[in-house]
Coordinates of C-alpha atoms in Angstrom, one line a residue:
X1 CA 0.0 0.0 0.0
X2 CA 3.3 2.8 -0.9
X3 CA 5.1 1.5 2.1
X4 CA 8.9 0.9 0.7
X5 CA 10.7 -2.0 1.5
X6 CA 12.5 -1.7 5.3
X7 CA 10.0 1.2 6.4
X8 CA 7.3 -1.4 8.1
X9 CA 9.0 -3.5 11.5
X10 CA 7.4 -5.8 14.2
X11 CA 8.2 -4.7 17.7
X12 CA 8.2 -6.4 20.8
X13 CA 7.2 -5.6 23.8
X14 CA 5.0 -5.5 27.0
X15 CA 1.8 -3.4 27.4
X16 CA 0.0 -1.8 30.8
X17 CA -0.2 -4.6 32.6
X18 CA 2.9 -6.8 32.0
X19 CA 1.2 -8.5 28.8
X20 CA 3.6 -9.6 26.1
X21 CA 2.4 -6.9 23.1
X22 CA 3.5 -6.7 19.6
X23 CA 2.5 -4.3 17.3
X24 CA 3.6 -2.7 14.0
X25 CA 6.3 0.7 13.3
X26 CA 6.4 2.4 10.4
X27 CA 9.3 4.2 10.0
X28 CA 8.4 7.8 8.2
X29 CA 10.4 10.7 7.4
X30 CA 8.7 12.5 10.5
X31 CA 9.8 9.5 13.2
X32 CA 8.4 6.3 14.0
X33 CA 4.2 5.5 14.6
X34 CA 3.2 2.8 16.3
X35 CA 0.8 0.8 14.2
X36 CA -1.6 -1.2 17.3
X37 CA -4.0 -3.6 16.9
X38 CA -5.2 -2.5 21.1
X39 CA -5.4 1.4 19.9
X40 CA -6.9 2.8 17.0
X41 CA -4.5 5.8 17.4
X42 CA -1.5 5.9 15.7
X43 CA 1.1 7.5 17.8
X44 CA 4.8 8.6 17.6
X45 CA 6.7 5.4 19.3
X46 CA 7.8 7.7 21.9
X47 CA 4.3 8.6 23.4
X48 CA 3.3 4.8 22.9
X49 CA 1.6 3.2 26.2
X50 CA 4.3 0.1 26.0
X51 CA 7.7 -0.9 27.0
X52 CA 9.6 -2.0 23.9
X53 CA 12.3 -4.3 23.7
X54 CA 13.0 -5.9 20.5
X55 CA 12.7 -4.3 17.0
X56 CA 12.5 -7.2 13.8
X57 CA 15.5 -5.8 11.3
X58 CA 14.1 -5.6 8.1
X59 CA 17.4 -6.0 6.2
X60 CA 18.5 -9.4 8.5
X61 CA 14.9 -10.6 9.9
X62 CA 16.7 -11.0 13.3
X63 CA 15.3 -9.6 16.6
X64 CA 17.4 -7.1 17.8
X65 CA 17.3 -4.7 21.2
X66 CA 15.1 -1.3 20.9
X67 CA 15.7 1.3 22.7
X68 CA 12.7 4.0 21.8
X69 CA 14.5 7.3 20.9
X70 CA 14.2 10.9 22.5
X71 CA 11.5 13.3 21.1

């Protein structure tokens, strides 16, 4: 849907109450949204309600650590 190739990632993580969470990052031009199927808003990753740890690669597939960047 005009998303290019390396812009979409799974991330891992844990939501409000300690529950295992994965959801979806887009990576734009103006910072990475959060994608979530729990919240019909999309948000910048940094005001996201979740603890992330683990960010798929899109160039390797591998899990790798995330650390959510400052505004």
């Amino acid at each position: 849907a005009g998303w290019e190739k390396g812009s979409l990632m799974l991330v891992n993580g844990s939501n409000w109450n300690g529950e295992g969470h994965v959801a979806l990052i887009a990576r734009t031009s103006n910072g990475d949204l959060v994608l979530d199927s729990l919240n019909g808003t999309i948000l910048p990753v940094q005001r996201s309600p979740y603890v992330w740890r683990s960010l798929q690669d899109p160039s390797t597939n591998q899990w790798r650590n995330f650390e959510v960047p400052n505004e």
